[in-house]
Amino acid sequence: MAFEVKATIATFGGKLLKLSHQSTSTRTPMAVSVYLPPSALQTASPPPLPVLFYLSGLTCTPDNCTEKGFFSAAAAAHGIAVVYPDTSPRGAAIAGEDDSYDFGSGAGFYVDATAAPWRAHYRMETYVARELPGLLFGAAGPIPGLPGVRFDGARAAITGHSMGGHGALTLYLKYPGQWRSVSAFAPVANPAACPWGQKAFAGYFGEDRKDDEWKKHDATELVRAGKAPPELPALIDVGTGDNFYKQGQLLPENLEAAVKEKGVKGVQVRYHADYDHSYYFISTFAQDHVNHAAKYIL
Amino acid sequence: MAFEVKATIATFGGKLLKLSHQSTSTRTPMAVSVYLPPSALQTASPPPLPVLFYLSGLTCTPDNCTEKGFFSAAAAAHGIAVVYPDTSPRGAAIAGEDDSYDFGSGAGFYVDATAAPWRAHYRMETYVARELPGLLFGAAGPIPGLPGVRFDGARAAITGHSMGGHGALTLYLKYPGQWRSVSAFAPVANPAACPWGQKAFAGYFGEDRKDDEWKKHDATELVRAGKAPPELPALIDVGTGDNFYKQGQLLPENLEAAVKEKGVKGVQVRYHADYDHSYYFISTFAQDHVNHAAKYIL
């Protein structure tokens, strides 16, 4: 069995499963949590579940959002499963990986590193976009102890916060057809142009890859390069009291400008007065993001 | 001004205020958080707010429930303010106060200690039942910067979790008329008969006070002694997967037996299969408890 169940927690009528598995992408054990809505547990053979992936921000494990994000309430109501991957490999034993909050552990940026020594383990793009969906969608009854529970890979959506908002937007754009909708909370929308992204991309790709590899992992640059579909079903929320927004780490205006320049339709960016970068912000709008996904995956 | 505003956080359309003030009861600074619903902020002179007090459990500060409890969602919808007191004085400089998770700091048990050295500072009953309501309800515009915001002391309800469920039940019973309804999550319902309560009461009152002082601070004993009204508007939720329930720390059955024995009406105790003692449990039923209070204070 691919997954080991570390904990099963009753919440909002369903179950939150804390899972662990050995990843072929990162060559480390990976933690991932999955919320199963009540509808998944009421019969022995429930219909395959629509799935919302939530990608967390810097420093987070799956626990931050499952404790503070409040997605389960709306997911339970809609009958949607929520998948919470970790933000990086842990314990890869690379020198310095635990030294920064914004690089290495807890800061995988949802990219496959090409620079040594990170490339041996820091492959979060392949992990989130390929390996994890393969494990969840490919197998019959992937959750130990719940053989009837299946996930419907044709009905998947993706969202995320901050670094995870960057992950959601870029993976949506890079893997057409894999997710039916995308949304983001305070995303790092133009990482090649902000300090967080520049540090991460310099480390994972190298300074010399600014003009090619960096741009392939930047939502604003991907849109500029014509990689967005004509209709992009994206909901993006930003708090105007968010210090990282004020410091220019998020740059949602750059994404908006690119979307406008390319005539891409369907992108809704909302600015909320006074809201900060925390889970107090995320939890407030979590229901809107689950509802957004539900329009496409139910 | 009695309160100092340490932080103002936008959430669920309202504001969460992290306050601090010098307490005359505990003779220490006390932290208390207050959630103001959107209705409190939409006009310069909003109507006085109905208030729900939430008493936290062992080890908690006001932050645990404001981050993980999700009372704000339902409180925003109803236009109810939520007050989150701390669980004890902090920094009272009593030898040993930080040594245990279940006694001293973070474990004030909502009683006024009578035993030395605790009695000089550990006076959480007076703090929660008298001082804090006096500060919130007595003053015109008690919140700095929000002179129009007032709280309606005639429309207050109380709830709490674990040790805080004990606090909510006993303070409701001990101060008739102060709160219009009471509810509890996994309350320590018979502290004189469980290890947590016995340790706390022995420390705060003394072993020799078992037959008098202990019983005055025990919901089950208070009901047995005829201190409950004929109609007790109480909602109590307990998870059957709660290890503390299984270990006999909560003993809701004893409270149920006392209620039955005395013919007290209106007490609803619900047992939820598999739910544990955590905020995953609290957040699931938070809306029900806000709705319960709303029936009495709206």
Coordinates of C-alpha atoms in Angstrom, one line a residue:
Chain A
M1 CA 0.0 0.0 0.0
A2 CA 1.4 3.4 -1.0
F3 CA 0.1 5.3 1.9
E4 CA 0.4 4.7 5.6
V5 CA -2.3 6.2 7.8
K6 CA -0.7 8.1 10.7
A7 CA -3.9 9.6 12.1
T8 CA -7.6 9.6 11.5
I9 CA -9.5 12.5 12.9
A10 CA -13.3 13.0 12.8
T11 CA -14.2 16.6 11.7
F12 CA -17.1 18.3 10.0
G13 CA -18.9 14.9 9.6
G14 CA -16.0 13.4 7.6
K15 CA -12.5 12.2 8.3
L16 CA -9.2 14.0 8.1
L17 CA -6.4 11.4 7.3
K18 CA -2.8 12.2 8.0
L19 CA -0.9 10.1 5.6
S20 CA 2.7 9.3 4.9
H21 CA 4.4 7.6 2.0
Q22 CA 7.8 7.1 0.4
S23 CA 8.0 9.5 -2.6
T24 CA 9.8 8.5 -5.8
S25 CA 10.0 12.1 -6.7
T26 CA 11.7 13.5 -3.6
R27 CA 13.3 10.2 -2.4
T28 CA 12.1 11.0 1.1
P29 CA 9.0 10.1 3.1
M30 CA 6.3 12.7 2.3
A31 CA 3.4 13.8 4.6
V32 CA 0.1 14.5 3.0
S33 CA -3.3 15.0 4.6
V34 CA -6.6 14.2 2.9
Y35 CA -10.0 15.3 4.1
L36 CA -12.8 12.9 3.2
P37 CA -16.3 14.5 3.3
P38 CA -19.2 12.7 5.0
S39 CA -20.5 11.5 1.6
A40 CA -17.4 9.4 1.2
L41 CA -18.1 7.4 4.3
Q42 CA -21.8 6.8 4.2
T43 CA -21.7 3.8 1.9
A44 CA -19.3 1.0 1.2
S45 CA -18.9 2.0 -2.4
P46 CA -19.3 5.8 -2.6
P47 CA -19.0 7.5 -6.0
P48 CA -15.5 8.6 -6.9
L49 CA -14.8 11.9 -5.1
P50 CA -14.1 15.2 -6.7
V51 CA -10.8 16.6 -5.3
L52 CA -9.5 20.0 -4.4
F53 CA -5.7 20.3 -4.0
Y54 CA -4.6 22.9 -1.5
L55 CA -0.9 24.0 -1.7
S56 CA 0.4 25.6 1.4
G57 CA 2.7 28.6 1.8
L58 CA 6.2 29.0 3.2
T59 CA 7.1 27.1 6.4
C60 CA 3.8 25.2 6.5
T61 CA 3.1 21.5 6.8
P62 CA -0.2 20.0 6.0
D63 CA -1.3 20.7 9.6
N64 CA -1.4 24.5 9.3
C65 CA -4.3 24.6 6.9
T66 CA -6.1 21.6 8.2
E67 CA -6.2 23.2 11.6
K68 CA -6.7 26.8 10.6
G69 CA -8.0 27.0 7.1
F70 CA -11.6 26.0 7.5
F71 CA -11.9 24.3 4.1
S72 CA -13.5 21.2 5.6
A73 CA -16.8 23.0 6.4
A74 CA -17.5 23.8 2.7
A75 CA -15.9 20.7 1.4
A76 CA -18.2 18.6 3.6
A77 CA -21.2 20.5 2.3
H78 CA -20.2 19.9 -1.3
G79 CA -18.9 16.3 -1.0
I80 CA -15.4 17.3 -2.1
A81 CA -12.2 15.7 -0.9
V82 CA -9.3 18.1 0.0
V83 CA -5.7 17.1 -0.5
Y84 CA -3.0 18.9 1.5
P85 CA 0.5 18.1 0.3
D86 CA 3.6 19.2 2.3
T87 CA 5.6 22.2 1.1
S88 CA 8.9 20.4 0.5
P89 CA 10.8 17.2 1.2
R90 CA 11.8 16.9 4.9
G91 CA 15.0 15.3 6.1
A92 CA 16.7 15.2 2.7
A93 CA 20.0 15.7 4.5
I94 CA 21.2 18.5 2.2
A95 CA 23.6 20.9 4.0
G96 CA 21.7 24.1 4.8
E97 CA 18.2 22.9 4.0
D98 CA 16.9 23.9 7.3
D99 CA 18.7 27.3 7.6
S100 CA 16.1 29.6 6.0
Y101 CA 12.3 29.9 6.3
D102 CA 12.1 30.8 2.6
F103 CA 14.4 28.2 1.0
G104 CA 14.9 24.5 1.4
S105 CA 12.7 22.8 4.0
G106 CA 9.2 24.2 4.0
A107 CA 9.9 26.2 0.9
G108 CA 10.0 23.8 -2.1
F109 CA 8.2 26.3 -4.3
Y110 CA 6.5 23.5 -6.3
V111 CA 9.3 23.3 -8.8
D112 CA 11.8 20.6 -9.8
A113 CA 15.2 21.9 -8.9
T114 CA 17.8 21.7 -11.7
A115 CA 20.7 22.9 -9.6
A116 CA 22.9 20.7 -7.4
P117 CA 22.5 19.7 -4.6
W118 CA 18.7 20.4 -4.6
R119 CA 17.8 18.5 -7.7
A120 CA 18.3 15.2 -6.0
H121 CA 15.3 15.7 -3.7
Y122 CA 13.5 19.1 -4.3
R123 CA 11.1 17.9 -7.0
M124 CA 7.8 19.2 -5.7
E125 CA 6.4 19.9 -9.2
T126 CA 6.6 16.3 -10.2
Y127 CA 5.5 15.3 -6.8
V128 CA 2.3 17.4 -6.8
A129 CA 1.5 17.3 -10.5
R130 CA 2.3 13.7 -11.3
E131 CA 3.2 11.4 -8.4
L132 CA 0.5 12.3 -5.9
P133 CA -2.3 12.4 -8.5
G134 CA -1.1 9.1 -9.8
L135 CA -1.2 7.5 -6.3
L136 CA -4.6 9.0 -5.5
F137 CA -6.3 8.6 -8.9
G138 CA -4.7 5.6 -10.3
A139 CA -5.3 3.0 -7.6
A140 CA -8.5 1.4 -6.6
G141 CA -9.0 2.3 -3.0
P142 CA -5.8 4.1 -2.3
I143 CA -6.5 4.8 1.3
P144 CA -5.7 1.9 3.6
G145 CA -8.7 0.7 5.5
L146 CA -11.1 2.5 3.2
P147 CA -11.1 0.2 0.1
G148 CA -14.3 1.8 -1.3
V149 CA -13.0 5.4 -1.4
R150 CA -11.8 6.5 -4.8
F151 CA -10.9 9.9 -6.2
D152 CA -12.0 11.1 -9.6
G153 CA -8.9 12.4 -11.4
A154 CA -11.2 14.0 -14.1
R155 CA -12.7 16.2 -11.4
A156 CA -9.8 17.9 -9.7
A157 CA -9.3 21.6 -8.9
I158 CA -6.3 23.3 -7.3
T159 CA -5.8 26.2 -4.9
G160 CA -3.1 27.5 -2.6
H161 CA -1.8 30.3 -0.4
S162 CA 1.2 32.5 -1.0
M163 CA 4.0 30.2 -2.3
G164 CA 1.2 27.7 -2.7
G165 CA -0.8 30.2 -4.7
H166 CA 2.2 30.4 -7.0
G167 CA 2.2 26.6 -7.1
A168 CA -1.5 26.4 -7.9
L169 CA -1.4 29.0 -10.7
T170 CA 1.8 27.7 -12.3
L171 CA 0.9 24.0 -12.1
Y172 CA -2.6 24.9 -13.5
L173 CA -1.0 26.6 -16.5
K174 CA 1.8 24.1 -17.0
Y175 CA -0.4 21.0 -17.0
P176 CA -3.4 21.8 -19.1
G177 CA -6.4 19.6 -18.4
Q178 CA -5.2 18.3 -15.1
W179 CA -7.2 20.7 -13.0
R180 CA -10.5 22.1 -14.0
S181 CA -10.2 25.3 -12.0
V182 CA -7.6 27.3 -10.1
S183 CA -7.7 29.8 -7.2
A184 CA -5.2 31.4 -4.9
F185 CA -5.0 33.3 -1.7
A186 CA -2.3 36.1 -1.7
P187 CA -0.3 34.3 -4.4
V188 CA 3.4 35.0 -5.2
A189 CA 2.1 35.9 -8.6
N190 CA 5.4 37.0 -10.2
P191 CA 8.2 35.2 -8.4
A192 CA 10.9 36.1 -10.9
A193 CA 10.3 39.7 -9.9
C194 CA 10.1 39.4 -6.1
P195 CA 12.7 38.6 -3.4
W196 CA 11.2 35.3 -2.2
G197 CA 11.0 34.0 -5.8
Q198 CA 14.4 35.3 -6.8
K199 CA 16.1 33.6 -3.9
A200 CA 14.3 30.4 -4.5
F201 CA 14.8 30.3 -8.2
A202 CA 18.5 31.3 -7.9
G203 CA 18.9 28.4 -5.5
Y204 CA 16.8 25.8 -7.3
F205 CA 17.7 26.7 -10.9
G206 CA 20.7 29.0 -10.8
E207 CA 21.1 32.8 -11.5
D208 CA 22.0 31.9 -15.1
R209 CA 18.6 30.4 -15.8
K210 CA 16.7 33.7 -15.4
D211 CA 15.7 33.9 -19.0
D212 CA 14.5 30.4 -19.4
E213 CA 13.8 28.2 -16.4
W214 CA 12.7 31.0 -14.1
K215 CA 10.0 32.1 -16.5
K216 CA 8.6 28.6 -16.8
H217 CA 7.7 28.7 -13.1
D218 CA 6.2 32.2 -12.9
A219 CA 2.5 32.6 -13.4
T220 CA 2.8 36.2 -14.8
E221 CA 5.5 35.1 -17.2
L222 CA 3.6 32.1 -18.3
V223 CA 0.6 34.3 -19.1
R224 CA 2.9 36.7 -20.9
A225 CA 4.2 33.8 -22.9
G226 CA 0.7 32.9 -24.1
K227 CA 0.5 29.8 -21.9
A228 CA -2.9 30.7 -20.5
P229 CA -6.1 29.4 -22.1
P230 CA -8.5 32.0 -23.5
E231 CA -10.8 31.4 -20.6
L232 CA -8.9 31.0 -17.3
P233 CA -11.2 30.0 -14.4
A234 CA -9.2 31.7 -11.6
L235 CA -10.3 33.3 -8.4
I236 CA -7.6 35.3 -6.6
D237 CA -8.0 37.0 -3.2
V238 CA -5.6 39.4 -1.7
G239 CA -5.7 41.4 1.5
T240 CA -4.7 45.0 1.3
G241 CA -3.4 44.8 4.9
D242 CA -1.0 42.0 3.9
N243 CA 2.6 43.1 4.7
F244 CA 4.0 40.8 2.1
Y245 CA 1.7 42.3 -0.5
K246 CA 2.8 45.8 0.6
Q247 CA 6.5 44.7 0.4
G248 CA 6.1 43.5 -3.2
Q249 CA 6.4 39.8 -2.6
L250 CA 3.0 39.0 -4.2
L251 CA 2.7 41.4 -7.2
P252 CA -0.9 40.3 -8.2
E253 CA -1.1 43.5 -10.3
N254 CA 1.6 42.1 -12.6
L255 CA -0.5 39.0 -13.2
E256 CA -3.5 41.2 -13.8
A257 CA -1.7 43.3 -16.3
A258 CA -0.4 40.2 -18.2
V259 CA -3.9 38.7 -18.2
K260 CA -5.3 42.0 -19.6
E261 CA -2.5 42.3 -22.1
K262 CA -3.2 38.9 -23.5
G263 CA -6.9 39.2 -23.5
V264 CA -7.4 36.2 -21.1
K265 CA -10.9 36.0 -19.7
G266 CA -12.3 34.6 -16.5
V267 CA -9.7 35.8 -14.0
Q268 CA -11.3 37.4 -10.9
V269 CA -8.9 39.3 -8.6
R270 CA -10.4 40.6 -5.4
Y271 CA -8.7 43.0 -3.0
H272 CA -10.0 42.9 0.6
A273 CA -9.5 45.9 2.7
D274 CA -7.4 45.3 5.9
Y275 CA -7.0 41.6 5.5
D276 CA -3.5 40.2 6.3
H277 CA -1.5 37.2 5.1
S278 CA -2.6 34.8 7.8
Y279 CA -5.1 32.0 8.2
Y280 CA -7.6 34.5 9.6
F281 CA -7.7 35.8 5.9
I282 CA -7.7 32.3 4.3
S283 CA -10.4 30.9 6.6
T284 CA -12.6 33.9 5.8
F285 CA -12.6 33.2 2.1
A286 CA -12.1 29.4 2.1
Q287 CA -15.8 28.8 1.5
D288 CA -15.6 31.0 -1.6
H289 CA -12.7 29.1 -3.0
V290 CA -14.4 25.7 -2.4
N291 CA -17.5 27.1 -4.0
H292 CA -15.4 28.3 -7.0
A293 CA -13.9 24.8 -7.4
A294 CA -17.3 23.2 -7.0
K295 CA -18.6 25.0 -10.0
Y296 CA -16.1 23.1 -12.1
I297 CA -15.7 19.7 -10.4
L298 CA -19.2 18.9 -9.2
Chain B
M1 CA -8.5 53.3 29.0
A2 CA -8.7 49.8 30.5
F3 CA -7.7 47.9 27.4
E4 CA -4.7 48.2 25.2
V5 CA -5.1 47.0 21.6
K6 CA -2.2 44.7 20.8
A7 CA -3.5 43.7 17.3
T8 CA -6.5 44.2 15.1
I9 CA -7.1 41.4 12.6
A10 CA -9.7 41.4 9.8
T11 CA -11.6 38.1 9.7
F12 CA -15.0 36.9 8.6
G13 CA -16.0 40.5 7.8
G14 CA -15.4 41.7 11.3
K15 CA -12.3 42.4 13.5
L16 CA -10.5 40.2 16.0
L17 CA -9.0 42.4 18.6
K18 CA -6.1 41.1 20.8
L19 CA -6.4 43.1 24.0
S20 CA -4.3 43.4 27.1
H21 CA -5.1 45.0 30.4
Q22 CA -3.9 45.2 34.0
S23 CA -6.3 43.0 36.0
T24 CA -7.2 43.9 39.6
S25 CA -8.3 40.3 40.2
T26 CA -5.1 38.6 39.2
R27 CA -2.8 41.5 39.8
T28 CA -1.1 40.7 36.5
P29 CA -1.5 41.9 32.9
M30 CA -4.2 39.7 31.2
A31 CA -4.7 38.9 27.6
V32 CA -8.2 38.7 26.2
S33 CA -9.3 38.6 22.6
V34 CA -12.6 40.0 21.3
Y35 CA -14.2 39.2 18.0
L36 CA -16.4 42.0 16.7
P37 CA -18.9 41.0 14.0
P38 CA -19.3 43.0 10.8
S39 CA -22.5 44.6 12.2
A40 CA -20.5 46.3 14.9
L41 CA -18.4 48.1 12.4
Q42 CA -20.9 49.2 9.8
T43 CA -22.1 52.3 11.5
A44 CA -20.6 54.8 14.0
S45 CA -23.1 53.9 16.6
P46 CA -24.1 50.3 16.3
P47 CA -26.6 48.8 18.7
P48 CA -25.0 47.2 21.8
L49 CA -23.7 43.8 21.0
P50 CA -24.9 40.5 22.4
V51 CA -21.8 38.6 23.7
L52 CA -20.7 35.0 23.9
F53 CA -17.9 34.2 26.3
Y54 CA -15.7 31.3 25.3
L55 CA -13.5 29.8 28.1
S56 CA -10.6 27.8 26.8
G57 CA -9.1 24.6 28.1
L58 CA -5.8 23.6 29.7
T59 CA -2.7 25.2 28.2
C60 CA -4.6 27.5 25.9
T61 CA -4.2 31.2 25.4
P62 CA -6.9 33.2 23.6
D63 CA -5.1 32.4 20.3
N64 CA -5.9 28.7 20.2
C65 CA -9.6 29.1 19.7
T66 CA -9.5 32.3 17.6
E67 CA -7.2 30.5 15.2
K68 CA -8.8 27.0 15.2
G69 CA -12.3 27.3 16.6
F70 CA -14.1 29.0 13.8
F71 CA -16.7 30.7 16.1
S72 CA -16.2 33.8 14.0
A73 CA -18.0 32.4 11.0
A74 CA -21.3 31.9 12.9
A75 CA -20.8 34.9 15.2
A76 CA -20.5 37.1 12.1
A77 CA -23.7 35.8 10.7
H78 CA -25.6 36.4 13.9
G79 CA -24.0 39.7 14.8
I80 CA -22.6 38.3 18.1
A81 CA -19.4 39.4 19.7
V82 CA -17.2 36.6 21.1
V83 CA -14.9 37.2 24.1
Y84 CA -11.9 34.9 24.7
P85 CA -10.3 35.3 28.1
D86 CA -7.0 33.7 28.9
T87 CA -6.9 30.6 31.1
S88 CA -4.8 31.9 33.9
P89 CA -2.6 34.8 35.0
R90 CA 0.8 34.7 33.3
G91 CA 4.0 35.7 34.9
A92 CA 2.7 35.9 38.5
A93 CA 6.1 34.8 39.6
I94 CA 4.8 32.0 41.9
A95 CA 7.4 29.3 42.3
G96 CA 6.4 26.3 40.2
E97 CA 3.6 28.0 38.3
D98 CA 5.0 26.9 34.9
D99 CA 5.9 23.4 35.9
S100 CA 2.7 21.5 35.0
Y101 CA 0.4 21.7 32.0
D102 CA -2.6 21.0 34.2
F103 CA -1.9 23.4 37.2
G104 CA -0.7 27.0 37.4
S105 CA -0.1 28.8 34.2
G106 CA -2.7 27.9 31.5
A107 CA -4.7 26.0 34.1
G108 CA -6.5 28.5 36.3
F109 CA -9.7 26.4 36.4
Y110 CA -11.9 29.5 36.6
V111 CA -11.8 29.5 40.4
D112 CA -10.5 31.9 43.0
A113 CA -7.8 30.1 44.8
T114 CA -8.0 30.1 48.6
A115 CA -4.7 28.4 49.3
A116 CA -1.4 30.2 49.5
P117 CA 0.5 31.1 47.4
W118 CA -2.0 30.8 44.6
R119 CA -4.7 33.0 46.2
A120 CA -2.7 36.2 45.6
H121 CA -3.1 35.9 41.8
Y122 CA -5.1 32.9 40.7
R123 CA -8.6 34.5 40.9
M124 CA -10.0 33.6 37.5
E125 CA -13.5 33.2 38.8
T126 CA -13.7 36.8 39.8
Y127 CA -11.8 37.8 36.7
V128 CA -14.2 36.1 34.3
A129 CA -17.5 36.5 36.2
R130 CA -17.0 40.0 37.5
E131 CA -14.0 42.0 36.4
L132 CA -14.1 41.3 32.7
P133 CA -17.9 41.8 32.3
G134 CA -17.5 45.0 34.3
L135 CA -14.9 46.3 32.0
L136 CA -16.8 45.3 28.8
F137 CA -20.4 46.1 29.9
G138 CA -20.0 49.0 32.2
A139 CA -18.1 51.4 30.1
A140 CA -19.2 53.4 27.1
G141 CA -17.0 52.4 24.2
P142 CA -14.6 50.1 26.1
I143 CA -12.5 49.3 23.0
P144 CA -9.9 51.9 22.3
G145 CA -10.4 53.4 18.8
L146 CA -13.9 52.1 18.5
P147 CA -15.9 54.5 20.8
G148 CA -19.3 53.5 19.3
V149 CA -18.9 49.8 20.1
R150 CA -20.8 48.7 23.2
F151 CA -21.6 45.3 24.7
D152 CA -25.0 44.4 26.1
G153 CA -24.5 42.8 29.5
A154 CA -28.1 41.8 29.5
R155 CA -27.5 39.6 26.5
A156 CA -24.5 37.4 27.4
A157 CA -24.0 33.7 27.0
I158 CA -21.1 31.5 28.0
T159 CA -19.5 28.4 26.5
G160 CA -16.1 26.6 26.9
H161 CA -14.0 23.6 26.2
S162 CA -12.7 21.0 28.6
M163 CA -11.5 23.0 31.7
G164 CA -13.3 25.9 30.0
G165 CA -16.5 23.8 29.8
H166 CA -16.2 23.3 33.5
G167 CA -15.8 27.0 33.9
A168 CA -18.8 27.8 31.7
L169 CA -21.0 25.4 33.5
T170 CA -20.0 26.3 37.0
L171 CA -20.0 30.1 36.4
Y172 CA -23.4 29.8 34.8
L173 CA -24.7 28.0 37.9
K174 CA -22.9 30.2 40.4
Y175 CA -24.0 33.6 38.9
P176 CA -27.7 33.3 38.2
G177 CA -28.9 35.8 35.6
Q178 CA -25.4 36.7 34.4
W179 CA -25.5 34.5 31.3
R180 CA -28.7 33.6 29.5
S181 CA -27.5 30.3 28.2
V182 CA -24.6 27.9 28.6
S183 CA -22.9 25.3 26.5
A184 CA -19.8 23.2 26.7
F185 CA -17.5 21.1 24.5
A186 CA -16.1 18.0 26.3
P187 CA -16.4 19.7 29.7
V188 CA -14.7 18.6 32.9
A189 CA -18.2 18.0 34.3
N190 CA -17.3 16.6 37.7
P191 CA -13.8 17.9 38.6
A192 CA -13.9 16.8 42.2
A193 CA -14.1 13.2 40.9
C194 CA -11.4 13.3 38.2
P195 CA -7.6 13.6 38.3
W196 CA -7.4 17.0 36.6
G197 CA -9.9 18.5 38.9
Q198 CA -8.6 16.8 42.1
K199 CA -5.0 18.1 41.4
A200 CA -6.3 21.6 40.7
F201 CA -8.6 21.8 43.6
A202 CA -6.1 20.3 46.0
G203 CA -3.7 23.0 44.9
Y204 CA -6.0 26.0 44.7
F205 CA -8.2 25.1 47.8
G206 CA -6.4 22.4 49.7
E207 CA -7.1 18.7 50.3
D208 CA -9.0 19.6 53.5
R209 CA -11.6 21.6 51.5
K210 CA -13.0 18.6 49.7
D211 CA -16.4 18.7 51.4
D212 CA -17.1 22.4 51.0
E213 CA -15.0 24.5 48.6
W214 CA -14.4 21.7 46.0
K215 CA -18.2 21.1 45.6
K216 CA -18.9 24.8 45.0
H217 CA -16.8 24.6 41.9
D218 CA -18.1 21.4 40.4
A219 CA -21.0 21.4 38.0
T220 CA -22.2 18.0 38.9
E221 CA -22.0 18.8 42.7
L222 CA -23.8 22.1 42.1
V223 CA -26.6 20.4 40.4
R224 CA -26.8 17.8 43.1
A225 CA -27.0 20.6 45.7
G226 CA -30.0 22.0 43.9
K227 CA -28.2 25.0 42.5
A228 CA -29.5 24.5 38.9
P229 CA -32.6 26.3 37.8
P230 CA -35.6 24.1 36.8
E231 CA -34.9 24.9 33.2
L232 CA -31.2 24.8 32.4
P233 CA -30.5 25.9 28.8
A234 CA -27.4 23.8 28.3
L235 CA -25.9 22.2 25.2
I236 CA -23.1 19.8 25.8
D237 CA -21.1 18.0 23.1
V238 CA -18.7 15.1 23.8
G239 CA -16.7 13.0 21.4
T240 CA -16.6 9.3 22.0
G241 CA -13.1 9.1 20.6
D242 CA -11.9 11.6 23.1
N243 CA -9.1 10.0 25.1
F244 CA -9.7 12.3 28.1
Y245 CA -13.4 11.2 28.1
K246 CA -12.2 7.6 28.0
Q247 CA -9.8 8.2 30.9
G248 CA -12.6 9.6 33.0
Q249 CA -11.4 13.2 33.1
L250 CA -14.7 14.6 31.8
L251 CA -17.5 12.4 33.4
P252 CA -20.5 14.0 31.6
E253 CA -22.5 11.0 32.6
N254 CA -22.3 12.1 36.2
L255 CA -23.7 15.5 35.3
E256 CA -26.4 13.8 33.3
A257 CA -27.3 11.6 36.3
A258 CA -27.4 14.6 38.6
V259 CA -29.6 16.5 36.2
K260 CA -32.0 13.6 35.9
E261 CA -32.0 13.0 39.7
K262 CA -33.0 16.6 40.3
G263 CA -35.5 16.8 37.5
V264 CA -33.7 19.7 35.8
K265 CA -35.0 20.2 32.3
G266 CA -33.4 21.6 29.1
V267 CA -29.9 20.0 29.3
Q268 CA -29.0 18.4 26.0
V269 CA -25.9 16.1 26.0
R270 CA -24.8 14.8 22.6
Y271 CA -22.2 12.1 22.1
H272 CA -20.5 12.1 18.7
A273 CA -18.9 8.9 17.5
D274 CA -15.1 9.1 16.9
Y275 CA -14.6 12.8 17.7
D276 CA -11.6 13.6 19.8
H277 CA -10.8 16.4 22.2
S278 CA -9.2 18.8 19.7
Y279 CA -10.2 21.9 17.8
Y280 CA -11.1 19.6 14.9
F281 CA -14.0 18.6 17.2
I282 CA -14.7 22.1 18.6
S283 CA -14.7 23.7 15.1
T284 CA -17.2 21.1 13.8
F285 CA -19.8 22.0 16.4
A286 CA -18.9 25.7 17.0
Q287 CA -21.8 26.8 14.8
D288 CA -24.2 24.8 16.8
H289 CA -23.0 26.4 20.0
V290 CA -23.3 29.9 18.6
N291 CA -26.8 29.1 17.3
H292 CA -27.6 27.8 20.8
A293 CA -26.5 31.0 22.4
A294 CA -28.3 33.1 19.7
K295 CA -31.6 31.6 20.7
Y296 CA -31.2 33.3 24.1
I297 CA -29.2 36.5 23.4
L298 CA -30.6 37.7 20.0

